[in-house]
CSV table of C-alpha atoms in Angstrom, one decimal:
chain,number,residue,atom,x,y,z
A,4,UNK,CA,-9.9,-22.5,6.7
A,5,UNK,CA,-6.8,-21.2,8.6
A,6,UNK,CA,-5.6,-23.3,11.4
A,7,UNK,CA,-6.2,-21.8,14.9
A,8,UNK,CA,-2.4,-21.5,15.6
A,9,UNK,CA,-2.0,-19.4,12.5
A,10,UNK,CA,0.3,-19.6,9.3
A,11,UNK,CA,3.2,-21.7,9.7
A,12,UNK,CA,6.5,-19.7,8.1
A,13,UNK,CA,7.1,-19.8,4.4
A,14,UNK,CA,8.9,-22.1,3.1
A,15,UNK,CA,12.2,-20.1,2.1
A,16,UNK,CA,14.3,-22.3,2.0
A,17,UNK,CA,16.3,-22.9,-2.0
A,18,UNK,CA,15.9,-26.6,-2.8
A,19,UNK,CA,16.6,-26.5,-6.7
A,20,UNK,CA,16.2,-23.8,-9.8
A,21,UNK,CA,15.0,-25.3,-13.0
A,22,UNK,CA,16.7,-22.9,-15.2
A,23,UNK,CA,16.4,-24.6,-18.8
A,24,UNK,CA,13.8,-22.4,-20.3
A,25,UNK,CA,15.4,-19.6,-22.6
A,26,UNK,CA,13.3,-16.5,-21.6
A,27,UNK,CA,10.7,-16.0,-19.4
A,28,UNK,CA,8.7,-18.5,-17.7
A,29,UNK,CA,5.1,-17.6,-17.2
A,30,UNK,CA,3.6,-20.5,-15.4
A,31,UNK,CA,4.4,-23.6,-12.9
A,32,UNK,CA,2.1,-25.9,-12.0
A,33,UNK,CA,2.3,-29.2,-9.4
A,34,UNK,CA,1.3,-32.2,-10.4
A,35,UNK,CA,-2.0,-33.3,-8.9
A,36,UNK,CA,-1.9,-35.1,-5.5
A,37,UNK,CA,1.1,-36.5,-3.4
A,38,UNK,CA,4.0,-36.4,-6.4
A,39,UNK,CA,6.2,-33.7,-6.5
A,40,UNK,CA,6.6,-33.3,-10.4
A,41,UNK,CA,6.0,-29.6,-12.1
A,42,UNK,CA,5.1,-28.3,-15.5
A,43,UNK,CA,6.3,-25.0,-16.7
A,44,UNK,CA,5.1,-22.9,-19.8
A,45,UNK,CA,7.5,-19.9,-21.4
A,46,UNK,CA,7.7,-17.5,-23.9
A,47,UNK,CA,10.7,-20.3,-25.7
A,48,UNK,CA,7.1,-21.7,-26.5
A,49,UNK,CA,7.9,-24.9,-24.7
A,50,UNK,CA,6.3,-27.2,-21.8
A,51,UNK,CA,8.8,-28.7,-19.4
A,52,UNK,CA,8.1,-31.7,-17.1
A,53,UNK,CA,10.5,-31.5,-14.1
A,54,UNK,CA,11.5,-33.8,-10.6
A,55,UNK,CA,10.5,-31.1,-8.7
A,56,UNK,CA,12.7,-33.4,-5.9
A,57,UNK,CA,16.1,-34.0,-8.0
A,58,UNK,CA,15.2,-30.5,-10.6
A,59,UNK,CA,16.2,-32.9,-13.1
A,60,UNK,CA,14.0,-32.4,-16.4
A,61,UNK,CA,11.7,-35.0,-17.7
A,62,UNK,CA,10.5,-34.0,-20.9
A,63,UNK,CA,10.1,-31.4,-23.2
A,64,UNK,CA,6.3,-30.9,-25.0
A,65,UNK,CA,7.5,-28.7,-27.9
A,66,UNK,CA,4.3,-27.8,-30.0
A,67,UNK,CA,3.9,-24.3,-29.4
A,68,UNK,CA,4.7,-21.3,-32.2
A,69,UNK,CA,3.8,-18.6,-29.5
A,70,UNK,CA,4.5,-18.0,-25.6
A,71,UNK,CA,3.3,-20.5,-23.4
A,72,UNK,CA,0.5,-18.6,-20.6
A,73,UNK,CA,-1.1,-21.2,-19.3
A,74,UNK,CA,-1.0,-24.8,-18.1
A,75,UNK,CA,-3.7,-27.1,-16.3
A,76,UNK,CA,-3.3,-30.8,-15.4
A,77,UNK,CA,-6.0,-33.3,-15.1
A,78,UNK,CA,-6.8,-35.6,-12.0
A,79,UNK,CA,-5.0,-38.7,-12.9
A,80,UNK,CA,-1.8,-36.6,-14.2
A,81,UNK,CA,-2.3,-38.4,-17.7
A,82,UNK,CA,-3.0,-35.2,-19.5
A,83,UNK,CA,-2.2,-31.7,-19.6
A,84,UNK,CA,-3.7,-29.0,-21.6
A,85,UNK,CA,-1.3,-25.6,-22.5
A,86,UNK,CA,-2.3,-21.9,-24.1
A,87,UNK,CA,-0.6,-18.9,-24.9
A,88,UNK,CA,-0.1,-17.0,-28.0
A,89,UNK,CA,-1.6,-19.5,-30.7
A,90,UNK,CA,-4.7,-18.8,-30.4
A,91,UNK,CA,-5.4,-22.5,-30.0
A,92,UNK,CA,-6.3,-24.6,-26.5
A,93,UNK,CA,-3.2,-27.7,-27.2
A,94,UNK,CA,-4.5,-30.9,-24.9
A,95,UNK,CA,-1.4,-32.7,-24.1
A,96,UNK,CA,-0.5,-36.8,-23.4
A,97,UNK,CA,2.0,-37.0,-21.1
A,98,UNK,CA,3.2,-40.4,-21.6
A,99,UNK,CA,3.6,-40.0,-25.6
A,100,UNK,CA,4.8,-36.2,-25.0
A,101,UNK,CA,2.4,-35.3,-28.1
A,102,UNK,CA,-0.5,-33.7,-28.3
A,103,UNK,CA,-4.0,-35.1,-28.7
A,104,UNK,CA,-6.3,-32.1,-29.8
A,105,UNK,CA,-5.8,-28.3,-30.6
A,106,UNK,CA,-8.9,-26.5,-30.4
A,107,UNK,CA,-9.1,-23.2,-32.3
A,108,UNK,CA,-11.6,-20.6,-31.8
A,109,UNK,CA,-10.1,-17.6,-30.1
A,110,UNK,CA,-9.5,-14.5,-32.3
A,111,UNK,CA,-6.5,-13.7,-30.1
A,112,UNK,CA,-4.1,-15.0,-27.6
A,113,UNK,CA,-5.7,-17.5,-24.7
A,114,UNK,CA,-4.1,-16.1,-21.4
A,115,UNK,CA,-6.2,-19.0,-19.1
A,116,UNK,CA,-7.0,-22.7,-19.5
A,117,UNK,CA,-8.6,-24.7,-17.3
A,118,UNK,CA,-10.2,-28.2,-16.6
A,119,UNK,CA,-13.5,-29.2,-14.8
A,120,UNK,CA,-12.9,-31.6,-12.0
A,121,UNK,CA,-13.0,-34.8,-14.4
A,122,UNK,CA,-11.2,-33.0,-17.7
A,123,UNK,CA,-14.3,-33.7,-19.3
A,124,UNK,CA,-14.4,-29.6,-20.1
A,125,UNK,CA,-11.6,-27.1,-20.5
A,126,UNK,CA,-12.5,-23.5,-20.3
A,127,UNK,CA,-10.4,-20.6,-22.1
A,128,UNK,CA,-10.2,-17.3,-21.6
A,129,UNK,CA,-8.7,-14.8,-24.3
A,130,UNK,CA,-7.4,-11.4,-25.1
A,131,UNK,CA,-10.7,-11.5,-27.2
A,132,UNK,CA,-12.5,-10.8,-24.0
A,133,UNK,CA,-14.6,-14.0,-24.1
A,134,UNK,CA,-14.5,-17.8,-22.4
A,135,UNK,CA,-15.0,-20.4,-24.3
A,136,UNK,CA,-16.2,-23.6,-22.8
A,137,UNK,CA,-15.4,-26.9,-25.1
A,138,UNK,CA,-16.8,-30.4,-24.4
A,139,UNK,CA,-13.8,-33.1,-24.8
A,140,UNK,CA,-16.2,-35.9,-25.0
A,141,UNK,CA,-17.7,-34.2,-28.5
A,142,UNK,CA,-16.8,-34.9,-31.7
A,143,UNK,CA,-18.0,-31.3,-32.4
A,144,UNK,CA,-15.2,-28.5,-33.4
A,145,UNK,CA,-17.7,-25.8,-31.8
A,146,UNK,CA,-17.6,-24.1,-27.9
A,147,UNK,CA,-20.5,-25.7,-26.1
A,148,UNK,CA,-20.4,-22.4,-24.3
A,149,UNK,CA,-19.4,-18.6,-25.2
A,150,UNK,CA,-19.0,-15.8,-22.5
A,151,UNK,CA,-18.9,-12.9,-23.7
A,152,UNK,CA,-19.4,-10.4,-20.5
A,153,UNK,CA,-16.1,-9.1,-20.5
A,154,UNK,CA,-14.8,-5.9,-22.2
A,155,UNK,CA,-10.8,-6.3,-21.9
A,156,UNK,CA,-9.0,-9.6,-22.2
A,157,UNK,CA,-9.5,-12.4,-19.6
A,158,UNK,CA,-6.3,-13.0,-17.8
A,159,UNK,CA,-7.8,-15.3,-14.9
A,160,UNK,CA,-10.0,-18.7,-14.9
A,161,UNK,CA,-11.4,-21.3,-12.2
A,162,UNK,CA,-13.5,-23.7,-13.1
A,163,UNK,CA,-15.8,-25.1,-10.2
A,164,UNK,CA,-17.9,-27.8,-10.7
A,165,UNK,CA,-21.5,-25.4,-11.5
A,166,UNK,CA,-19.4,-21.8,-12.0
A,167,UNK,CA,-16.7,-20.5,-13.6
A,168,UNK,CA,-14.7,-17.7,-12.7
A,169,UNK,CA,-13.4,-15.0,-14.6
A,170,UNK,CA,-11.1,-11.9,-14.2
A,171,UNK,CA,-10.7,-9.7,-16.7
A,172,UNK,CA,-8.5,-6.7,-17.6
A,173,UNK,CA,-11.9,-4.7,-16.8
A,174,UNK,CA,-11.5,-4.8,-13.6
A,175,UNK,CA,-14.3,-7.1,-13.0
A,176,UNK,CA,-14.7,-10.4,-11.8
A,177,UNK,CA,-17.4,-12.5,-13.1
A,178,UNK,CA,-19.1,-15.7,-11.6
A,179,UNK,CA,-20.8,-17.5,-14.0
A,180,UNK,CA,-23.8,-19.9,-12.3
A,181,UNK,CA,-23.7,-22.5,-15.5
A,182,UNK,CA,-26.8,-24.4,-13.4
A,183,UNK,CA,-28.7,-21.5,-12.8
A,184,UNK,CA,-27.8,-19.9,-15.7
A,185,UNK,CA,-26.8,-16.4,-13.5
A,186,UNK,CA,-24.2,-13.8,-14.0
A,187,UNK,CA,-22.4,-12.5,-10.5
A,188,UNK,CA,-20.1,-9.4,-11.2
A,189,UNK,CA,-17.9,-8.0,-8.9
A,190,UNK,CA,-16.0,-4.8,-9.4
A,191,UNK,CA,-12.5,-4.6,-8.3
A,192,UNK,CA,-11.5,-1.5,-10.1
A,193,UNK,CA,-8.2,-2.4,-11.4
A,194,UNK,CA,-7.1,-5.2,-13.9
A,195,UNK,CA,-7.7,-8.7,-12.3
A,196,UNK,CA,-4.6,-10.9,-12.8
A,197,UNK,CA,-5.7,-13.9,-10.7
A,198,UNK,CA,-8.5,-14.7,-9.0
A,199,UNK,CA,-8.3,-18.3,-6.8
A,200,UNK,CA,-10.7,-19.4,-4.3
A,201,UNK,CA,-10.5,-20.7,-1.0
A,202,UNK,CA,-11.7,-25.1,-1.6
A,203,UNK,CA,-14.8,-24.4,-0.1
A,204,UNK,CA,-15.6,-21.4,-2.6
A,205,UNK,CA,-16.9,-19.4,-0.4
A,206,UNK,CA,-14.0,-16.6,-0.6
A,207,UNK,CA,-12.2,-15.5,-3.6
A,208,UNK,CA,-8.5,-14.3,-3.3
A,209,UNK,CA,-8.1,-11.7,-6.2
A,210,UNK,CA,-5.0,-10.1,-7.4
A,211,UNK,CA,-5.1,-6.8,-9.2
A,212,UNK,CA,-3.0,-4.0,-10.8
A,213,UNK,CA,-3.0,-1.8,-8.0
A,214,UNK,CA,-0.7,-3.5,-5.4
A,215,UNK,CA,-3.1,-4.9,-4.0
A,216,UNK,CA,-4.9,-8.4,-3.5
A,217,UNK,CA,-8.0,-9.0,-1.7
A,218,UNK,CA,-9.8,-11.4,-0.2
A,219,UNK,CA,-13.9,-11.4,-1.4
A,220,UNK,CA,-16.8,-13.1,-0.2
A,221,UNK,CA,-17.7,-15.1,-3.3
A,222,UNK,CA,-21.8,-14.7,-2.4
A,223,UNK,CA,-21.7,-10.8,-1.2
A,224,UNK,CA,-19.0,-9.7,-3.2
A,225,UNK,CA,-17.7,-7.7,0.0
A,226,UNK,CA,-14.3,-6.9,0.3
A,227,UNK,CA,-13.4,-9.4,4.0
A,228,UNK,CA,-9.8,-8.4,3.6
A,229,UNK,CA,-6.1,-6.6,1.8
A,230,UNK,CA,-3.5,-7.2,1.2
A,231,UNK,CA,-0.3,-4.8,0.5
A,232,UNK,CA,3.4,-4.0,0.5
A,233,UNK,CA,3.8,-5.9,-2.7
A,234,UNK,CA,4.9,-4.1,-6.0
A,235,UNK,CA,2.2,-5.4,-9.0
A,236,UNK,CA,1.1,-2.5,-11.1
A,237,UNK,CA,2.4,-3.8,-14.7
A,238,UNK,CA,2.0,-7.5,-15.3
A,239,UNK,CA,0.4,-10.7,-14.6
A,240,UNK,CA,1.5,-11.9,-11.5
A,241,UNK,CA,-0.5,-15.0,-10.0
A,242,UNK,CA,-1.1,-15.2,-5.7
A,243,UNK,CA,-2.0,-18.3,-4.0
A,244,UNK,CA,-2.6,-19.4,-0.4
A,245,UNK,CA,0.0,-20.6,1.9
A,246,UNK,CA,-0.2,-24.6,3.4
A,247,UNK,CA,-4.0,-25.0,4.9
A,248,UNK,CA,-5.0,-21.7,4.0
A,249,UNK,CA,-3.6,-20.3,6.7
A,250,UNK,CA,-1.6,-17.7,5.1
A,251,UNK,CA,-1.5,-15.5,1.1
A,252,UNK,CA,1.7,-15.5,-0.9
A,253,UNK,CA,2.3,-13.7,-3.7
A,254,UNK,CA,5.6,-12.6,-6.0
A,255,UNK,CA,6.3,-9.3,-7.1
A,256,UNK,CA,7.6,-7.4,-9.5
A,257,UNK,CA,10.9,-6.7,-7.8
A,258,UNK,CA,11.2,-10.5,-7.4
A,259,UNK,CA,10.4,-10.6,-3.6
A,260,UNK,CA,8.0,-13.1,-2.4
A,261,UNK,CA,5.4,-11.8,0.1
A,262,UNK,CA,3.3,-13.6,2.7
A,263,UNK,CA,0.7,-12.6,4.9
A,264,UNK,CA,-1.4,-14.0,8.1
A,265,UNK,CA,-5.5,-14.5,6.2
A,266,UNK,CA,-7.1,-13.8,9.0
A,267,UNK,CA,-5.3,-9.8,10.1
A,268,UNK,CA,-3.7,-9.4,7.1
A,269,UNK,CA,-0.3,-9.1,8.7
A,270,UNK,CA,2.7,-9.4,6.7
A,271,UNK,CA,4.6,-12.5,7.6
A,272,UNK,CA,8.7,-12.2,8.4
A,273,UNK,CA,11.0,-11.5,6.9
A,274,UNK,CA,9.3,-8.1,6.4
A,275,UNK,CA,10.8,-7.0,3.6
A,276,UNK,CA,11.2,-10.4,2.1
A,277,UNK,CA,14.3,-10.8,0.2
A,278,UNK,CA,14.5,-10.4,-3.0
A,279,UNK,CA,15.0,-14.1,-4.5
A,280,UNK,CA,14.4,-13.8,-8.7
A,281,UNK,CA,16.2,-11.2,-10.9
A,282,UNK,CA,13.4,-10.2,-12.5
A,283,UNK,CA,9.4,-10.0,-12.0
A,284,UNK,CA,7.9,-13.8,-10.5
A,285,UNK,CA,5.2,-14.4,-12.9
A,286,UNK,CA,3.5,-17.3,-10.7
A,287,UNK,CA,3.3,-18.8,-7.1
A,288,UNK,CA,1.9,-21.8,-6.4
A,289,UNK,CA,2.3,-24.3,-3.0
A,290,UNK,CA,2.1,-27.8,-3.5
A,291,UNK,CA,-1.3,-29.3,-3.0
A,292,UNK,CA,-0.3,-31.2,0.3
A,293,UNK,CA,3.0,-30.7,1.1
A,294,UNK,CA,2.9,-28.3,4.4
A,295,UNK,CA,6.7,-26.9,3.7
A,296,UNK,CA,6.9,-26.3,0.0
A,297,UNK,CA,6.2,-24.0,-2.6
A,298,UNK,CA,7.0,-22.9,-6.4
A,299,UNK,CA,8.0,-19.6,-8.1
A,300,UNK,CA,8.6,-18.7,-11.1
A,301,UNK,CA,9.9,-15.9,-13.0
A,302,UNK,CA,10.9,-13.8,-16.3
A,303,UNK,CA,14.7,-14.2,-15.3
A,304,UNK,CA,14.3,-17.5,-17.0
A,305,UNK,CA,14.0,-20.3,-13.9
A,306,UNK,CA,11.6,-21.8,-11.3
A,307,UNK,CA,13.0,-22.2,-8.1
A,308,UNK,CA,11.3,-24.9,-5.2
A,309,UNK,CA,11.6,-23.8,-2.2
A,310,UNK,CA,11.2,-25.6,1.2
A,311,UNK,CA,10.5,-25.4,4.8
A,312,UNK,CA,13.2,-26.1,7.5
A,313,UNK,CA,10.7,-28.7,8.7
A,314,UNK,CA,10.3,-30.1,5.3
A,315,UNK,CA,12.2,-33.4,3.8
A,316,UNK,CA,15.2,-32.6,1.8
């Protein structure tokens, strides 16, 4: 958990903008481990592999007919897998830039996709209120695994290595024991955009429609902590924790990116944050061991990395 000299600043800091996306991007993810590389997802229904170092663009994975929502990479970097408004889960291979499988299932669009620890198992999650679980070992066409809990569509998935987690439009987040074969459900009250928890998965940072995100115990389901001053009330908008879980960071809709102390909730300076996207920042993520930087992207068409003052040019 948080460090005992607290948060260390944000990293504010504009190192480069990946702007070749026409329209809105709606995700950015790191690259597993040490490397600093970045794939982005947007409604030009294209995947992008970027230097997130130089900005320079790597490659394009153009298979999509519909939006791009969601992106997770496996371990080893070797593969990918993408979903948005096809219906379909599209598993990627990044060296040939072509992809490998495209599992259809979903009777509408698949906001959420992501991996076990080994990419043995991708889970979806769909506007047709259900998760799907499918085995990539299997020869079989067929979900090993349908949950069908939800009543809205599920806009939020984590995949732990006995549970998923899934938030739903409902205002509910579920915790699926796949060992135990239990059901947790937490109410939140509001629509549940993202829902990531702490590495030790014993707290739950969830983002809602009500300008709000909150830290839960992931065993009680009590509220430990909120978080407010942001403006999320419309869309999809993803939070994350700052370096060593020290801090929460999250865009908004008017393009500001907020941070806050975990432990009082306190909002970090510059209180207001400036704003630093044109439009709504659709995803926030910090890189998985870099202290001093952190991703952003946005419907005004870019990502931006952004360092620390501390942090290597």
């Amino acid at each position: 958990m948080a460090p005992s000299r607290g948060p260390q600043p944000l990293a504010r800091n504009l190192h480069v903008v990946l702007n070749n996306h026409k329209g809105a991007v709606n995700v950015a993810r790191y690259s597993k481990g040490s490397a600093k590389y970045i794939l982005s997802g947007g409604s030009d229904r294209t995947v992008r592999l970027w230097n997130a170092a130089s900005g320079a663009e790597i490659k394009t994975f153009a298979a999509h007919g519909y939006e791009v929502l969601s992106i997770t990479i496996s371990q080893d970097n070797a593969k990918f897998a993408s979903s948005g408004g096809d219906r379909s889960v599209f598993l990627w291979d990044v060296a040939t830039g072509t992809t490998t499988r495209r599992i259809a299932g979903h009777m509408g669009k698949i906001y959420a996709v992501e991996f076990n620890e080994d990419a043995t198992v991708v889970a979806s999650g769909s506007y047709d209120s259900t998760v799907r679980l499918w085995d990539l070992r299997a020869q079989t066409r067929q979900a090993i695994q349908v949950l069908e809990e939800a009543r809205d569509a599920v806009q939020t998935l984590h995949v732990g290595p006995t549970f998923v987690i899934a938030g739903s439009v409902d205002g509910h987040v579920r915790t699926y024991d796949l060992r135990m074969g239990e059901l947790r459900t937490d109410f939140i009250g509001s629509p549940v955009t993202s829902v990531v928890p702490t590495q030790d998965a014993q707290t739950l940072l969830v983002a809602s429609l009500d300008n709000h995100i909150r830290l839960m115990d992931a065993s009680t389901g009590k509220m430990l902590n909120d978080f407010i001053g942001h403006v999320n009330e419309s869309y999809r908008i993803r939070a994350c924790f700052g370096h060593g879980e020290a801090s929460v960071i999250c865009g908004d809709e008017k393009g500001q990116v907020w941070a806050w102390d975990l432990l009082d909730a306190k909002l970090l300076q510059p209180n207001p944050p400036p704003k630093v996207h044109h439009k709504l920042i659709t995803w926030t993520e910090h890189h998985p061991t870099d202290s001093g930087e952190m991703i952003t992207s946005s419907a005004d068409g870019t990502v931006k990395v952004w360092t620390g003052s501390d942090s290597s040019q």
